[in-house]
Amino acid sequence: MKKVTFSALALLSLFSTAYSQTKGKAAAAPVSYTKYVDPLIGTGFHGHVFVGASVPFGAVQLGPTNIHQGWDWCSGYHISDSTILGFQHTHLSGTGIGDLGDISVMPTTGAIMTHAGGPKDTQAQGYYSLFSHKDETVRPGFYKVKLKRYNIGVRLTASNRVGFHEYTFPKSSNSHIIIDLEQGIGWDQPTNTYIKQVNATTVEGYRFSKGWAKDQRLYFTAVFSKPIKKFAVYDTTVLKSGTSLTAKKVKGVITFATKANEKVMIKVGISPVSTENALLNIKKEIPGWNFEQIMAAADHAWDKELQKVKIKTDSLSQMKKFYTAMYHTMIAPSTFNDVNNDYRGTDKLVHQNADFQNTTTYSLWDTYRALNPLYTIIQPERVDDMVKTMLAIYQQQGSLPMWHLMGNETNTMVGYSAVPVIADAYVKGFKNFDTKLAYEAVKVTAMRDNFGGIKWVKSLGYIPADSTVESVAMGLEYSIDDAGIAQMAKLMNDEPGYVYFNKRAHNYQNYFDKQTGFMRGRVSANEWRTPFSPFMSRHRADDYTEGNAWQYTWLVPQDVDGLMDLMGGKEPFIKKLDSLFIAHGDMGKEASPDVSGLIGQYAHGNEPSHHITYLYAFAGQPWKTAEKVRFILNNFYTAKPDGIIGNEDVGQMSAWYILSALGFYQVNPVGGQYVFGSPSINSASIKLPGNKTFDVQVLHNSPKNIYIKSITLNGESYDKFYIDYKDIMKGGKLVITMSDTHN
């Protein structure tokens, strides 16, 4: 991430010329790719995506929060809902657990109420409002809605660390803005909150909370465009004296009179460090009160990122799917520092003026598979800082992040999935970080005796199924991670390290039962766990993680040839792979809701399956990869609110779509071999460093012509079933000719 922070005015000036005069004629305005983004895609079914205003990778995700109705409200918003509790400054996107929802702001009129309301509350019992989706406008960097209950118009936009609110009030002598520090999303509960009126237009405070992340600390400063007539503080619903308060569930209520259609604006800066830094963020990022300017700057920031990949397709629907997927890959990792580069670390200490941009929200078990390999192509300028963030976490907590959130390690999922991200970056040539520290970090993380069965990996080569749940998933993920360490060791000329971790990378073989043909729980060297069904799945309570033996048997992306040999060669491998896509059986009553998007037992709604369609190419039948990939692109991704077949998972589901639509996917998460599939676009131009581009032209593409007939790279015939990262990043032209018959 860039070291220089631009003010919104400076950012806007980069894009201020909408057209130019050439020989007396106005040139056409440049295409804005934000028009192809529909942030409501993924708000239905189990998509769990964020809805609201943000900028790419921003600290602020400012948007509405519904009354929480269950799992599908993990982001705070679901398309089926019509309630708004408030507008909160932090949100997750696409996760399977709800958290955040910090610094809730709600405009109201009439009698003061400080209880927001719950699923069973009437409007007489809470201040929430109903709304209509017909009154919503949602686009990158902007959100608009009408609060029916109060007849208040709402417009929201944002910079990196500042949320910008504009409320249009009716005529009222009792107009209010409630700052509710009790409100959070999902698991999030306040532990200590504070608010204070600083002067006639400024309020500051903090919200400490626990949830999925156990020790969250967020400071804020709010600056109002209209002087505060009255400021009252509440402990939950009890009015307290004075203009400041510290308690578990503090509410601050700002009151003033408003004229009809009077606009009141608020700038809310957030900081992981202090209220002073929150105010500094406001002064640097949004010094003025021009809402339209900041909204335009946010739009331009998104457009700049979206234009890194310019595609042409046959339909508007395909454009929307692609660029909405691009948008979803840039909600997180989110900024977790201030404009002066101060941040609060995992050690809870303030680290001042860091030499990198610290970030958070690392869903690594999901994203190491496609999102992080995608970043190495379209976000290379951010990769080094992401690695530096992970190394700082290692120094502060003694291990690399697993699922990191708001300066906390949540220890969610299995594996040490920061390792393939770091190893892939290193193998691809990213070196603007301490490479010795990186190698130390991946090894130390992989050698902990007190973590996740690693002691058994070191002594037995497998994790006994009776020693822990999810033993097979853990072991297979560790083998993937260890293969990445082995690649780093080889490039660093550490031969003993290479030999050791390469051996561990092959431990997947110890979970394969040749008699049944599946990866399954091993109790000892001579005993498998019984009873066994390859269909059965118990959510986070059996030998697999959100899946079953059918899905996990293929989790060897680092050594597909080795897996093929284990199954007896190409023919048995293909026969088994064919069976995966037609097998049907009862997964049981306790199966994970994450196991969605089923084709037979293939589950596209969950990440362990994401590479599987591409395995046919390794066995010499790439046309089957083409058939499966094109089916998924067309059917499991749509331009409707339920258009994502499972949790979007912080960009991973979208990254699969982007890469597959372009025609290739990195199967092995470390090393940069992108396997060809079936491109759905007609052409693409990928912007690369050094003013280079990598252009993809797809000839004779159509719904019937799904098979690759031939490929040329820079005019030369190309017969590999994959393309290397280094060849992409050199720039050039890839021409793919499609056909209705397989080759």
XYZ file of C-alpha atoms in Angstrom:
743
model
C 0.000 0.000 0.000
C 1.193 3.483 -0.813
C 3.277 5.271 1.797
C 1.891 8.704 0.871
C -1.582 9.664 2.017
C -3.450 11.986 -0.314
C -6.160 14.329 0.848
C -9.491 13.764 -0.829
C -8.974 17.003 -2.768
C -5.628 15.826 -4.100
C -7.083 12.447 -4.986
C -9.977 14.050 -6.801
C -7.661 16.288 -8.802
C -6.097 13.209 -10.360
C -9.402 12.500 -12.044
C -10.948 15.960 -12.353
C -10.922 16.242 -16.133
C -14.078 14.579 -17.416
C -13.316 15.476 -21.009
C -10.695 17.333 -23.015
C -10.944 19.758 -25.902
C -9.349 18.504 -29.090
C -9.507 20.744 -32.158
C -12.564 22.434 -30.732
C -14.449 19.191 -30.085
C -15.184 17.542 -26.728
C -13.658 14.083 -26.406
C -15.896 11.317 -25.059
C -15.834 10.936 -21.285
C -13.799 7.914 -20.188
C -15.691 4.771 -19.269
C -16.295 4.420 -15.537
C -16.180 0.774 -14.567
C -17.981 1.409 -11.280
C -21.227 1.403 -13.257
C -20.792 -2.347 -13.706
C -20.599 -3.010 -9.956
C -23.771 -4.102 -8.159
C -22.971 -4.315 -4.426
C -26.302 -6.072 -3.819
C -25.002 -9.213 -5.540
C -24.322 -11.618 -2.676
C -26.736 -9.993 -0.220
C -29.170 -12.900 -0.598
C -28.813 -16.628 0.178
C -25.592 -17.160 2.205
C -23.397 -14.533 0.477
C -23.015 -12.356 3.608
C -21.468 -9.418 1.717
C -21.065 -5.875 3.034
C -23.386 -3.147 1.780
C -22.407 0.480 2.221
C -19.727 3.062 1.443
C -16.003 2.353 1.451
C -12.877 2.835 -0.635
C -10.579 0.019 -1.781
C -9.034 -1.729 1.226
C -10.381 1.038 3.478
C -10.494 1.000 7.269
C -14.069 2.303 7.127
C -16.960 0.208 5.862
C -19.861 2.579 6.547
C -23.249 1.045 5.999
C -26.656 0.105 7.387
C -27.189 -2.663 9.897
C -30.427 -4.622 10.099
C -31.896 -6.139 13.223
C -29.921 -9.360 13.557
C -32.056 -12.337 12.482
C -29.465 -15.120 12.362
C -26.480 -16.497 10.482
C -27.275 -14.811 7.180
C -26.890 -11.408 8.859
C -23.135 -11.904 9.509
C -22.303 -8.722 7.579
C -25.133 -6.848 9.273
C -27.288 -6.740 6.122
C -29.492 -9.187 4.216
C -31.614 -8.367 1.183
C -34.671 -9.984 2.772
C -34.703 -7.422 5.593
C -36.324 -3.983 5.798
C -35.042 -2.704 9.176
C -32.195 -0.336 9.981
C -30.728 -0.043 13.484
C -28.098 2.471 12.496
C -25.141 3.170 10.243
C -21.980 1.538 11.517
C -18.386 2.180 10.533
C -16.908 -1.319 10.444
C -18.317 -4.406 8.731
C -17.074 -7.801 7.624
C -17.871 -9.041 4.124
C -18.616 -12.626 3.203
C -17.638 -14.272 6.496
C -19.344 -17.157 8.285
C -19.162 -15.420 11.672
C -20.598 -12.000 12.523
C -18.493 -9.322 14.256
C -17.604 -5.602 14.213
C -20.389 -3.037 13.684
C -18.519 -0.324 15.576
C -19.661 3.267 16.206
C -23.332 3.107 15.269
C -24.939 6.407 14.220
C -28.708 6.828 13.811
C -30.670 10.005 12.979
C -34.138 10.267 14.565
C -36.847 12.772 15.432
C -39.376 13.043 18.230
C -39.061 11.556 21.697
C -35.592 10.296 22.564
C -35.170 6.528 22.617
C -31.849 4.818 23.332
C -32.820 1.164 22.857
C -32.273 0.259 19.213
C -34.681 -2.654 19.106
C -34.530 -6.400 18.601
C -36.251 -9.088 16.522
C -39.342 -9.100 18.760
C -39.527 -5.362 19.470
C -42.150 -3.069 18.008
C -41.212 0.434 16.892
C -42.621 1.669 20.189
C -39.870 -0.310 21.911
C -36.883 0.746 19.834
C -35.606 3.557 17.621
C -34.992 1.397 14.536
C -36.678 2.358 11.287
C -38.158 0.490 8.381
C -36.970 1.193 4.839
C -37.779 0.114 1.305
C -35.210 -1.287 -1.101
C -36.884 0.940 -3.707
C -35.460 3.905 -1.792
C -31.915 2.491 -1.774
C -29.071 3.479 -4.060
C -25.901 1.441 -3.656
C -22.723 1.825 -5.654
C -19.002 1.712 -4.852
C -18.241 4.401 -2.289
C -21.848 5.514 -1.861
C -25.043 4.476 -0.074
C -28.408 6.225 -0.034
C -31.695 5.373 1.690
C -34.828 6.949 3.187
C -35.730 6.163 6.806
C -39.499 5.724 6.579
C -40.178 6.190 10.272
C -38.520 9.593 10.485
C -38.737 10.786 6.872
C -34.980 11.340 6.984
C -32.901 11.085 3.829
C -29.519 9.369 4.276
C -26.425 9.621 2.107
C -23.118 8.014 3.060
C -19.660 8.073 1.544
C -16.155 7.488 2.895
C -12.430 7.987 2.624
C -9.957 5.417 3.936
C -10.377 6.163 7.652
C -13.353 8.541 7.730
C -17.066 7.958 7.307
C -18.977 10.923 5.858
C -22.716 11.152 6.694
C -25.327 13.483 5.233
C -28.792 13.449 6.800
C -31.692 15.454 5.357
C -34.121 16.128 8.204
C -37.755 17.221 8.182
C -38.838 20.274 10.151
C -38.550 19.366 13.830
C -37.708 20.953 17.148
C -36.491 17.545 18.347
C -34.083 16.168 15.762
C -31.463 13.801 17.114
C -28.379 11.881 16.169
C -27.765 8.867 18.372
C -24.229 7.522 18.754
C -24.866 4.037 20.120
C -21.729 2.321 21.426
C -23.676 -0.727 22.578
C -24.532 -1.852 19.065
C -22.390 -4.484 17.339
C -22.906 -7.275 14.820
C -23.185 -10.986 15.552
C -20.864 -12.095 18.337
C -19.638 -8.575 19.068
C -20.448 -7.240 22.552
C -19.096 -4.071 24.203
C -16.787 -4.408 27.185
C -16.006 -0.728 27.847
C -17.214 2.385 26.053
C -16.632 6.115 26.438
C -18.061 9.294 24.929
C -17.415 13.000 25.501
C -18.531 16.281 23.983
C -15.330 18.176 23.203
C -16.815 21.422 21.887
C -19.868 22.776 20.086
C -19.281 20.582 17.016
C -17.116 17.682 18.185
C -17.683 14.435 20.065
C -15.041 11.800 20.779
C -14.897 8.391 22.403
C -13.989 4.747 22.094
C -15.586 1.347 21.882
C -13.823 -1.692 23.313
C -15.543 -4.990 22.615
C -15.184 -8.731 22.407
C -16.628 -11.178 19.944
C -14.962 -13.352 17.368
C -11.940 -11.126 18.012
C -11.550 -11.116 21.803
C -10.007 -7.694 22.461
C -11.117 -5.043 19.982
C -10.292 -1.372 20.580
C -11.579 1.354 18.306
C -11.401 5.109 18.925
C -13.439 7.745 17.118
C -13.912 11.471 16.717
C -17.100 12.867 15.187
C -17.272 16.412 13.812
C -20.694 17.948 13.033
C -21.563 20.581 10.439
C -24.250 21.989 12.735
C -23.597 23.140 16.314
C -24.872 20.793 18.979
C -27.832 22.347 20.819
C -27.882 19.680 23.512
C -25.740 16.634 24.287
C -26.976 13.936 26.654
C -25.283 10.729 27.773
C -26.980 7.462 28.683
C -25.869 4.257 30.363
C -27.928 1.876 28.236
C -31.323 3.582 28.713
C -30.598 5.569 31.905
C -29.898 9.299 31.496
C -26.730 10.436 33.289
C -25.569 13.916 34.205
C -22.819 15.761 32.354
C -21.475 15.543 28.830
C -19.097 12.597 29.182
C -19.526 9.025 30.360
C -17.601 5.797 30.653
C -19.626 2.590 30.985
C -20.227 -0.743 29.289
C -23.042 0.436 26.982
C -22.793 4.184 26.522
C -25.127 6.152 24.249
C -24.663 9.787 23.255
C -27.644 11.775 21.955
C -27.130 15.012 20.035
C -30.227 17.205 19.800
C -31.021 20.285 17.703
C -33.873 21.887 15.808
C -34.010 21.446 12.035
C -35.795 23.190 9.213
C -37.569 21.293 6.459
C -35.009 19.550 4.218
C -32.109 20.787 6.327
C -28.907 18.835 5.761
C -26.734 17.877 8.720
C -23.360 16.341 7.978
C -21.015 14.345 10.201
C -17.431 13.264 9.629
C -16.475 10.285 11.791
C -12.801 9.398 11.899
C -11.796 6.042 13.361
C -8.460 4.907 14.749
C -7.025 1.808 16.433
C -4.777 4.119 18.495
C -6.486 7.249 19.903
C -9.171 9.906 19.519
C -6.400 12.369 18.620
C -5.366 10.185 15.696
C -9.013 9.807 14.678
C -9.250 13.602 14.450
C -5.965 13.732 12.533
C -7.418 11.247 10.048
C -10.341 13.612 9.465
C -8.096 16.639 9.008
C -5.908 14.844 6.475
C -8.514 12.884 4.523
C -11.679 15.037 4.598
C -10.725 18.552 5.693
C -13.819 20.232 4.173
C -17.559 19.667 3.894
C -18.022 18.993 0.180
C -19.952 15.710 0.171
C -20.150 15.512 -3.619
C -16.390 15.871 -3.881
C -15.679 13.047 -1.433
C -18.296 10.841 -3.090
C -16.636 11.463 -6.468
C -13.194 10.780 -5.011
C -14.414 7.430 -3.655
C -15.885 6.548 -7.032
C -12.625 7.447 -8.781
C -10.613 5.382 -6.293
C -12.749 2.353 -7.107
C -12.674 3.031 -10.829
C -8.883 3.196 -10.806
C -8.671 -0.250 -9.225
C -11.363 -1.794 -11.423
C -9.602 -0.570 -14.562
C -6.615 -2.745 -13.751
C -8.484 -5.432 -15.677
C -10.485 -4.209 -18.675
C -12.655 -6.896 -20.199
C -15.115 -7.254 -23.054
C -17.960 -9.748 -22.881
C -21.173 -10.651 -24.678
C -23.552 -9.330 -22.033
C -24.118 -6.708 -19.369
C -24.739 -9.518 -16.890
C -21.209 -10.860 -17.423
C -19.762 -7.369 -16.966
C -21.670 -6.982 -13.705
C -20.572 -10.360 -12.406
C -16.924 -9.707 -13.224
C -16.620 -6.178 -11.856
C -18.712 -6.910 -8.780
C -16.339 -9.784 -8.127
C -13.419 -7.366 -8.545
C -15.113 -5.011 -6.071
C -15.545 -7.804 -3.525
C -11.830 -8.636 -3.663
C -11.012 -5.138 -2.384
C -13.183 -4.761 0.730
C -10.423 -6.473 2.713
C -7.691 -6.764 3.858
C -8.630 -3.438 5.391
C -6.431 -0.612 6.605
C -5.590 -0.847 10.308
C -3.467 2.212 10.956
C -3.668 6.007 10.927
C -2.465 8.623 8.459
C 0.772 8.926 10.475
C 1.281 5.133 10.133
C 0.626 4.471 13.827
C -1.182 1.227 14.580
C -2.028 -1.002 17.536
C -0.411 -4.409 17.276
C -1.428 -7.857 18.374
C 0.667 -7.170 21.478
C -1.758 -4.279 22.218
C 1.102 -1.800 22.054
C 1.044 1.256 19.826
C 3.633 1.027 17.056
C 4.424 4.492 15.748
C 5.308 5.594 12.230
C 5.644 2.071 10.830
C 7.484 1.635 7.532
C 4.581 -0.290 6.017
C 0.810 -0.030 5.722
C -0.651 -2.260 8.436
C -3.803 -4.146 7.484
C -6.286 -6.541 9.079
C -9.108 -8.986 8.237
C -7.057 -11.923 6.973
C -9.287 -14.886 6.130
C -6.248 -16.859 5.079
C -7.736 -20.384 5.044
C -10.002 -19.061 2.304
C -7.857 -16.569 0.456
C -4.539 -18.391 0.033
C -6.153 -20.484 -2.688
C -7.076 -17.806 -5.268
C -7.335 -14.292 -3.833
C -3.704 -13.945 -2.797
C -2.425 -15.407 -6.106
C -4.728 -12.907 -7.857
C -3.238 -10.046 -5.833
C 0.239 -10.933 -7.114
C -1.050 -10.072 -10.600
C -3.425 -7.127 -10.088
C -2.262 -5.729 -6.723
C 1.513 -6.324 -6.765
C 2.164 -2.946 -5.114
C 0.311 -4.165 -2.000
C 1.819 -7.641 -1.655
C 5.004 -6.640 0.196
C 3.062 -4.658 2.797
C 0.690 -7.570 3.328
C 3.696 -9.791 4.017
C 5.185 -7.141 6.304
C 1.911 -7.046 8.234
C 2.070 -10.804 8.706
C 5.699 -10.640 9.829
C 4.867 -7.910 12.349
C 2.120 -10.154 13.718
C 4.642 -12.989 13.951
C 7.003 -10.817 15.960
C 4.193 -9.729 18.279
C 2.426 -13.059 18.905
C 5.123 -15.624 18.133
C 3.434 -17.150 15.084
C 2.084 -16.070 11.723
C -1.586 -15.041 11.537
C -4.230 -17.695 11.082
C -7.454 -15.645 10.851
C -6.502 -12.171 12.033
C -9.046 -9.512 12.889
C -8.680 -6.038 14.432
C -5.337 -6.798 16.084
C -6.519 -10.195 17.360
C -5.728 -13.767 16.483
C -9.008 -15.690 16.288
C -7.339 -19.080 15.546
C -10.221 -19.904 13.212
C -10.068 -22.804 10.724
C -7.115 -25.173 10.301
C -3.637 -25.005 8.805
C -1.078 -22.222 8.974
C -2.314 -20.569 5.817
C -0.173 -17.434 5.964
C 2.696 -19.727 4.939
C 1.622 -20.372 1.324
C 0.839 -16.663 0.921
C 4.343 -15.668 2.014
C 6.002 -18.536 0.144
C 4.131 -17.723 -3.074
C 5.163 -14.082 -2.827
C 8.798 -15.060 -2.257
C 8.885 -17.614 -5.081
C 7.354 -15.033 -7.439
C 10.109 -12.554 -6.660
C 8.580 -10.249 -4.056
C 11.514 -9.372 -1.797
C 10.758 -5.922 -0.340
C 10.506 -7.423 3.119
C 12.912 -9.127 5.501
C 13.271 -12.477 3.723
C 15.335 -14.029 6.524
C 12.647 -13.087 9.014
C 10.024 -14.492 6.656
C 11.816 -17.833 6.438
C 12.207 -17.899 10.196
C 8.510 -17.112 10.638
C 7.226 -19.864 8.370
C 9.461 -22.452 10.042
C 8.679 -21.424 13.616
C 4.968 -21.403 12.824
C 5.220 -24.927 11.383
C 7.194 -26.363 14.314
C 4.982 -25.495 17.331
C 4.435 -28.558 19.502
C 1.502 -26.959 21.305
C -0.602 -26.170 18.253
C -3.087 -28.189 16.247
C -1.500 -31.624 16.311
C 1.847 -30.474 14.908
C 3.686 -32.580 17.478
C 2.087 -35.665 15.901
C 3.038 -34.493 12.409
C 6.647 -34.245 13.567
C 6.719 -37.620 15.311
C 4.290 -39.798 13.310
C 3.766 -38.046 9.997
C 0.013 -37.875 10.634
C -2.401 -36.615 13.288
C -4.239 -39.418 15.106
C -7.975 -39.049 14.580
C -8.678 -39.729 18.249
C -6.390 -36.869 19.366
C -8.376 -33.955 17.909
C -11.259 -33.092 15.633
C -10.581 -32.209 11.984
C -7.404 -34.287 11.905
C -7.598 -35.053 8.182
C -8.293 -31.440 7.218
C -5.445 -30.270 9.458
C -3.002 -32.797 8.069
C -3.804 -32.070 4.433
C -3.568 -28.312 4.966
C -0.234 -28.734 6.764
C 1.111 -30.698 3.795
C 0.167 -27.838 1.460
C 1.798 -25.313 3.804
C 4.942 -27.411 4.261
C 5.335 -27.702 0.490
C 5.524 -23.911 0.411
C 8.232 -23.883 3.072
C 10.150 -26.478 1.058
C 10.069 -24.222 -1.991
C 11.386 -21.310 0.050
C 14.120 -23.514 1.518
C 15.215 -24.626 -1.932
C 15.494 -21.061 -3.223
C 17.387 -20.071 -0.061
C 19.843 -22.949 -0.567
C 18.824 -24.570 2.715
C 19.121 -28.198 1.626
C 18.361 -29.769 5.044
C 15.310 -27.516 5.361
C 14.162 -28.489 1.888
C 14.529 -32.212 2.552
C 12.684 -32.002 5.881
C 9.723 -29.924 4.739
C 9.463 -31.679 1.388
C 9.046 -34.925 3.311
C 6.326 -33.334 5.432
C 4.674 -32.049 2.253
C 4.078 -35.689 1.315
C 2.388 -36.579 4.603
C -0.947 -36.382 2.788
C -0.200 -39.944 1.714
C -0.652 -41.113 5.303
C -4.348 -40.174 5.262
C -5.170 -42.082 2.060
C -6.875 -45.427 2.525
C -6.258 -47.426 -0.642
C -8.991 -49.895 0.234
C -11.779 -47.292 0.248
C -10.002 -44.807 -2.023
C -10.551 -41.847 0.318
C -8.671 -39.610 2.688
C -9.908 -40.619 6.151
C -9.088 -40.461 9.828
C -6.206 -42.666 10.917
C -6.160 -43.806 14.543
C -2.789 -45.579 14.349
C -0.359 -46.979 11.819
C -2.617 -50.001 11.319
C -6.085 -48.706 12.149
C -8.588 -46.332 10.520
C -11.393 -44.596 12.350
C -14.686 -46.457 12.089
C -17.502 -46.284 11.201
C -16.717 -44.478 7.959
C -18.907 -42.899 5.294
C -17.398 -40.712 2.573
C -20.648 -38.707 2.521
C -21.077 -37.976 6.214
C -20.215 -34.488 7.480
C -20.561 -33.094 10.993
C -19.852 -29.374 11.169
C -16.481 -28.823 12.902
C -16.972 -32.100 14.809
C -15.449 -34.853 12.672
C -12.224 -35.507 10.760
C -12.885 -32.786 8.178
C -13.458 -29.033 8.218
C -16.796 -28.086 6.704
C -16.795 -31.009 4.333
C -16.541 -34.770 3.876
C -14.178 -37.400 2.497
C -15.413 -36.934 -1.069
C -14.333 -33.291 -0.993
C -11.138 -33.627 1.048
C -9.675 -36.552 -0.905
C -8.630 -34.056 -3.604
C -6.939 -31.542 -1.289
C -3.434 -32.104 -2.639
C -2.955 -29.137 -4.995
C 0.779 -29.085 -4.261
C 1.342 -32.582 -5.690
C -1.391 -33.597 -8.114
C 0.889 -36.115 -9.844
C 1.607 -37.723 -6.477
C -2.103 -37.994 -5.712
C -2.626 -39.529 -9.128
C 0.025 -42.151 -8.397
C -1.546 -42.840 -5.022
C -4.830 -43.638 -6.757
C -3.152 -45.971 -9.228
C -2.499 -43.707 -12.198
C -4.398 -41.509 -14.630
C -7.296 -43.815 -15.436
C -8.326 -44.583 -11.827
C -7.755 -40.909 -10.982
C -10.086 -39.753 -13.759
C -12.684 -42.392 -12.901
C -12.685 -41.276 -9.272
C -12.815 -37.604 -10.291
C -15.752 -38.294 -12.617
C -17.528 -40.016 -9.721
C -17.134 -36.940 -7.501
C -19.406 -34.922 -9.773
C -22.216 -37.498 -9.844
C -22.056 -39.070 -6.373
C -25.085 -38.555 -4.152
C -25.478 -39.510 -0.524
C -26.737 -38.334 2.829
C -24.348 -35.899 4.538
C -26.357 -36.109 7.747
C -28.331 -33.667 9.858
C -25.194 -31.967 11.226
C -23.660 -31.112 7.854
C -22.228 -27.628 7.552
C -24.337 -25.005 5.737
C -21.046 -24.019 4.083
C -21.258 -27.185 1.968
C -23.271 -25.567 -0.811
C -23.121 -25.240 -4.576
C -23.128 -28.984 -5.045
C -22.419 -30.869 -8.260
C -22.602 -34.386 -6.967
C -20.268 -34.069 -3.982
C -18.214 -31.194 -5.413
C -19.065 -28.163 -3.241
C -18.250 -24.845 -4.879
C -19.673 -22.945 -1.924
C -16.678 -23.960 0.180
C -12.997 -23.428 -0.491
C -11.453 -26.931 -0.294
C -13.208 -27.757 -3.574
C -12.085 -24.702 -5.508
C -9.143 -26.261 -7.343
C -10.768 -29.606 -8.109
C -12.285 -28.846 -11.522
C -8.811 -27.985 -12.784
C -7.355 -31.391 -11.852
C -8.567 -32.984 -15.104
C -5.948 -30.958 -16.959
C -3.157 -32.740 -15.065
C -4.553 -36.083 -16.238
C -4.746 -35.095 -19.896
C -8.471 -34.339 -20.087
C -8.670 -30.536 -19.999
C -12.042 -30.560 -21.791
C -13.647 -31.856 -18.599
C -12.117 -28.940 -16.738
C -13.655 -26.656 -19.387
C -17.106 -28.185 -18.993
C -17.157 -27.948 -15.210
C -15.610 -24.469 -15.023
C -17.978 -22.987 -17.609
C -20.990 -24.535 -15.830
C -19.925 -22.996 -12.521
C -19.224 -19.586 -14.078
C -22.689 -19.538 -15.648
C -24.783 -21.096 -12.899
C -23.167 -20.513 -9.514
C -22.487 -16.823 -10.145
C -25.344 -14.582 -11.286
C -26.122 -10.857 -11.299
C -28.907 -11.269 -8.711
C -28.820 -10.731 -4.937
C -28.528 -14.501 -4.430
C -25.845 -14.643 -7.116
C -23.069 -16.141 -4.957
C -23.557 -19.816 -4.127
C -22.085 -19.639 -0.603
C -20.313 -17.282 1.792
C -18.310 -14.876 -0.372
C -15.455 -15.426 2.105
C -13.633 -12.091 2.047
C -12.897 -12.160 -1.669
C -12.069 -15.816 -2.294
C -15.286 -16.784 -4.092
C -14.932 -13.690 -6.239
C -11.260 -14.341 -6.981
C -12.144 -17.818 -8.277
C -14.604 -16.191 -10.656
C -12.167 -13.528 -11.871
C -9.334 -15.931 -12.611
C -11.602 -18.563 -14.150
C -13.400 -15.992 -16.322
C -9.981 -14.867 -17.596
C -9.237 -18.492 -18.459
C -6.736 -19.722 -15.867
C -6.426 -20.627 -12.180
C -3.438 -21.225 -9.880
C -3.945 -24.777 -8.569
C -0.778 -25.073 -6.489
C -1.012 -22.045 -4.181
C 2.761 -21.593 -4.314
C 4.777 -21.141 -7.488
C 2.638 -19.424 -10.098
C 1.410 -22.073 -12.517
C -2.020 -20.929 -13.698
C -3.904 -23.852 -15.270
C -6.132 -23.176 -18.289
C -9.866 -23.766 -18.049
C -12.573 -22.121 -20.165
C -12.494 -18.318 -20.414
C -15.922 -16.677 -20.440
C -14.715 -13.230 -21.551
C -13.963 -12.198 -25.136
C -10.912 -10.137 -24.270
C -9.068 -8.721 -21.294
C -6.262 -6.252 -20.761
C -4.489 -6.597 -17.416
C -2.508 -3.569 -16.282
C 0.965 -4.477 -15.016
C 3.817 -2.533 -13.392
C 6.134 -0.623 -15.703
C 3.339 0.485 -18.048
C 3.011 -3.041 -19.400
C -0.152 -5.004 -20.103
C -0.970 -8.661 -20.455
C -3.708 -9.002 -23.044
C -5.969 -12.010 -23.429
C -7.923 -12.404 -26.667
C -10.490 -15.185 -26.885
C -11.568 -16.056 -30.433
C -14.882 -17.679 -31.382
C -16.087 -17.763 -27.783
C -19.758 -18.612 -27.258
C -22.040 -20.619 -24.966
C -21.341 -23.660 -27.175
C -17.654 -23.002 -27.874
C -16.396 -23.781 -24.373
C -13.318 -25.835 -25.286
C -9.839 -24.476 -25.937
C -8.765 -25.463 -29.455
C -5.377 -23.742 -29.542
C -3.280 -21.103 -27.776
C -0.574 -18.710 -28.892
C 1.601 -16.583 -26.620
C 3.136 -13.528 -28.276
C 2.502 -15.064 -31.692
C 4.114 -18.431 -30.899
C 2.198 -21.687 -30.593
C 1.755 -22.629 -26.913
C 1.029 -26.205 -25.856
C 1.359 -26.238 -22.062
C -1.819 -26.708 -19.995
C -0.781 -23.802 -17.771
C 0.876 -20.399 -18.032
C 3.601 -19.234 -15.663
C 3.304 -16.141 -13.511
C 6.557 -14.760 -14.911
C 5.182 -14.961 -18.452
C 2.073 -13.043 -17.423
C 4.075 -10.355 -15.661
C 6.411 -9.832 -18.623
C 3.429 -8.506 -20.508
C 2.380 -9.690 -23.923
C -0.570 -11.247 -25.694
C -2.268 -14.568 -25.129
C -4.655 -15.654 -27.884
C -7.040 -18.498 -27.061
C -9.117 -20.010 -29.856
C -12.292 -21.751 -28.734
C -14.267 -24.593 -30.304
C -17.446 -26.589 -29.718
C -15.488 -29.852 -29.745
C -12.781 -30.768 -27.300
C -9.135 -31.109 -28.243
